[in-house]
CSV table of C-alpha atoms in Angstrom, one decimal:
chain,number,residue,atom,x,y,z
A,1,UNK,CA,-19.0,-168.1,-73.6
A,2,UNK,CA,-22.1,-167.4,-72.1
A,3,UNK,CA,-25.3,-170.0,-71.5
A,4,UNK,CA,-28.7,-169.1,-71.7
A,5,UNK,CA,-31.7,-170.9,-70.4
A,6,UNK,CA,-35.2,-169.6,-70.8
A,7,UNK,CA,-38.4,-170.9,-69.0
A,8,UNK,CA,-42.2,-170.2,-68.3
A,9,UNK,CA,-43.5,-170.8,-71.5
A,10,UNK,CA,-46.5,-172.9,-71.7
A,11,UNK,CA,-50.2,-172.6,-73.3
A,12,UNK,CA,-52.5,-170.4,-72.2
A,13,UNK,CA,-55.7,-168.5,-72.8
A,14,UNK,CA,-56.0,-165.8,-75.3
A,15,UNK,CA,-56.2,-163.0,-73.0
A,16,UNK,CA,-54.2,-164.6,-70.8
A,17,UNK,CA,-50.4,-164.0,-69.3
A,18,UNK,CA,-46.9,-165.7,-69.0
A,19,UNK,CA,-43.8,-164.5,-67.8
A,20,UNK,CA,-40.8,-165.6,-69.3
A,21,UNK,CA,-37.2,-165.7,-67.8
A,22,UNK,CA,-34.0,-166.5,-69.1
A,23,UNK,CA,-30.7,-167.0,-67.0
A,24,UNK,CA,-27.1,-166.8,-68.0
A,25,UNK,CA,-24.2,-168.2,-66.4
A,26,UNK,CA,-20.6,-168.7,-67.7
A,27,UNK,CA,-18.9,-165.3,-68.3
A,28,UNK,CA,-21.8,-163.2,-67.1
A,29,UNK,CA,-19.3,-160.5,-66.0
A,30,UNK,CA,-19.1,-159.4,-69.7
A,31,UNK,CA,-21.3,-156.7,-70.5
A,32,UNK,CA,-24.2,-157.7,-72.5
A,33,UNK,CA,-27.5,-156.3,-74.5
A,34,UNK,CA,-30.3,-158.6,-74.3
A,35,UNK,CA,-33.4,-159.5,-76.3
A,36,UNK,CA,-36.5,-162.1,-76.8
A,37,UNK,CA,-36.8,-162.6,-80.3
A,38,UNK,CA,-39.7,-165.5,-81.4
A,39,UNK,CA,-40.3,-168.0,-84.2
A,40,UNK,CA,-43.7,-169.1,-85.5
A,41,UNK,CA,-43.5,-172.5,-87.8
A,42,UNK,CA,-42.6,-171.6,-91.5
A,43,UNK,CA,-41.8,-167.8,-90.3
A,44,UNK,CA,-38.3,-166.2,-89.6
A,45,UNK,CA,-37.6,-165.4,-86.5
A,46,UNK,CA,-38.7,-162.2,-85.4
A,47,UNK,CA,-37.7,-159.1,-83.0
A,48,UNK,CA,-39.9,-159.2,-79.4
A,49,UNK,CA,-38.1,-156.8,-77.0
A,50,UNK,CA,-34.5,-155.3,-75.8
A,51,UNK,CA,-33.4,-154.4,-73.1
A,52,UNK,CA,-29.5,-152.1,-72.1
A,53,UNK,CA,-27.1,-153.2,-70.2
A,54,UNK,CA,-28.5,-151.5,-67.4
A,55,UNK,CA,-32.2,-152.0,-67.8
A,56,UNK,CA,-32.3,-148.1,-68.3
A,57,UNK,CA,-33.9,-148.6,-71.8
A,58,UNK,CA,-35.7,-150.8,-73.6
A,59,UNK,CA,-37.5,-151.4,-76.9
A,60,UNK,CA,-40.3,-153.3,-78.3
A,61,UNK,CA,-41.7,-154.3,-81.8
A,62,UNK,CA,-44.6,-152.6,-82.5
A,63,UNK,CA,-47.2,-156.1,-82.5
A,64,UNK,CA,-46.6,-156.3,-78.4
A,65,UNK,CA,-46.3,-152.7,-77.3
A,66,UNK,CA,-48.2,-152.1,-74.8
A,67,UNK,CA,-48.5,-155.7,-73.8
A,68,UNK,CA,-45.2,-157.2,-73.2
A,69,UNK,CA,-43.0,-155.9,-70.9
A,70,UNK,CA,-38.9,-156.7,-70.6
A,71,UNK,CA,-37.2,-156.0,-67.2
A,72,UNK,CA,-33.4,-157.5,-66.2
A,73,UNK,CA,-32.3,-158.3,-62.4
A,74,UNK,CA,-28.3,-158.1,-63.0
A,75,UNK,CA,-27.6,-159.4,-59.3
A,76,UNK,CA,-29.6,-162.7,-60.6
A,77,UNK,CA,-27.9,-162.9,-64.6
A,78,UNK,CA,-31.8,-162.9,-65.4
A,79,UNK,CA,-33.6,-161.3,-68.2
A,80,UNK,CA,-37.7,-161.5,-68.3
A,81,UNK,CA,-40.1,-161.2,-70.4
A,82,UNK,CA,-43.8,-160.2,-69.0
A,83,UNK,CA,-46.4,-161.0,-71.6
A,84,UNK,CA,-50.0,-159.9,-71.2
A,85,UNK,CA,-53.3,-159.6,-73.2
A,86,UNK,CA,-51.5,-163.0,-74.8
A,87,UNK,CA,-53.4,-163.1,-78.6
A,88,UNK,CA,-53.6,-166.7,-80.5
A,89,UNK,CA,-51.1,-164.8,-83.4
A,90,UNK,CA,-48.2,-164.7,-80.3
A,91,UNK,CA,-47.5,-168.5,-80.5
A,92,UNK,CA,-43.8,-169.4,-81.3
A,93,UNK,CA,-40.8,-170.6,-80.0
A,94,UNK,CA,-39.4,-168.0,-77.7
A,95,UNK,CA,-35.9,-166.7,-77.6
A,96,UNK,CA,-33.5,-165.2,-75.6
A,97,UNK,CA,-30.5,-163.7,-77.2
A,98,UNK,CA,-27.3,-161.5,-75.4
A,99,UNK,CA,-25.1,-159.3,-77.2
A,100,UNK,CA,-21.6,-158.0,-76.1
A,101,UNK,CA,-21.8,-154.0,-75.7
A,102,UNK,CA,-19.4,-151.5,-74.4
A,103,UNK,CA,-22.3,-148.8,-74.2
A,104,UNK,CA,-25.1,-148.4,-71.7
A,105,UNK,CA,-27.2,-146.9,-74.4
A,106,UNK,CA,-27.4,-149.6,-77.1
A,107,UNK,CA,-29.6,-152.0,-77.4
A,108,UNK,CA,-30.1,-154.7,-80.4
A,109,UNK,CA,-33.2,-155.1,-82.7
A,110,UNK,CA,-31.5,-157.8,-84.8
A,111,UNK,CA,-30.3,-161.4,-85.0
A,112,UNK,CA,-27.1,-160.8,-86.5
A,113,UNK,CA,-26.4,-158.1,-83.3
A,114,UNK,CA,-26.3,-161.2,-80.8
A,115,UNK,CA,-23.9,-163.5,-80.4
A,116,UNK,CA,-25.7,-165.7,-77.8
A,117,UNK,CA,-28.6,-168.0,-77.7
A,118,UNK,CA,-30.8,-170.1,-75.7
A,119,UNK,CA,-32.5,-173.2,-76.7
A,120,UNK,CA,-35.8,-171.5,-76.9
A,121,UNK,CA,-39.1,-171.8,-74.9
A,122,UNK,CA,-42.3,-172.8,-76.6
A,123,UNK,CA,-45.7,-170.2,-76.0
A,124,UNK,CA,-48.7,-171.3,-77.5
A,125,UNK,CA,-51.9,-169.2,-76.9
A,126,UNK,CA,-55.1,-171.0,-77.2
A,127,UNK,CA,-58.4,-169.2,-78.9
């Protein structure tokens, strides 16, 4: 089992930035994908960003390339999420997700791919 716990959402400017984090703990010495998925009210919940096991690659959805940013520190079990140029149309509930992988080239662009969640973070952008 593996816990996730994301932070540093909050509301903010449009224009503005927030940096997101999520931690895991429990059996972090699995090898895992992650992602940041997000969920607007009366939406479905929606592919952000992935990242490899190794950080080496990553991948975005086309609404926040360019703007968002996905990085992972595996000495610290920490996955973040750097959003900039923050538009009113980015407010949801913000998720982190892990997903077991045996390949240092896969990442995961959707829900069903990931096995673990956190509780979600809220990000609301202000116009």
């Amino acid at each position: 089992q593996v816990q996730l716990v994301e932070s540093g959402g909050g509301l903010v400017q449009a224009g503005g930035s927030l940096r997101l984090s999520c931690v895991a703990s429990g059996r972090t010495s699995n090898r895992y994908a992650m992602g940041w998925f997000r969920q607007a009210p009366g939406k479905e919940r929606e592919f952000v960003a992935a990242i490899t096991l190794s950080g080496g690659n990553t991948d975005y959805a086309e609404s926040v390339k360019g703007r968002f940013t996905i990085s992972r520190d595996n000495a610290k079990n920490t996955v973040y999420l750097q959003m900039n140029s923050l538009k009113p149309e980015d407010t949801a509930v913000y998720y982190c997700a892990a997903g077991s992988t045996w390949d240092d080239s896969s990442y995961y662009t959707r829900p069903s791919q990931y096995a673990y969640w956190g509780q979600g973070t809220q990000v609301t952008v202000s116009s």
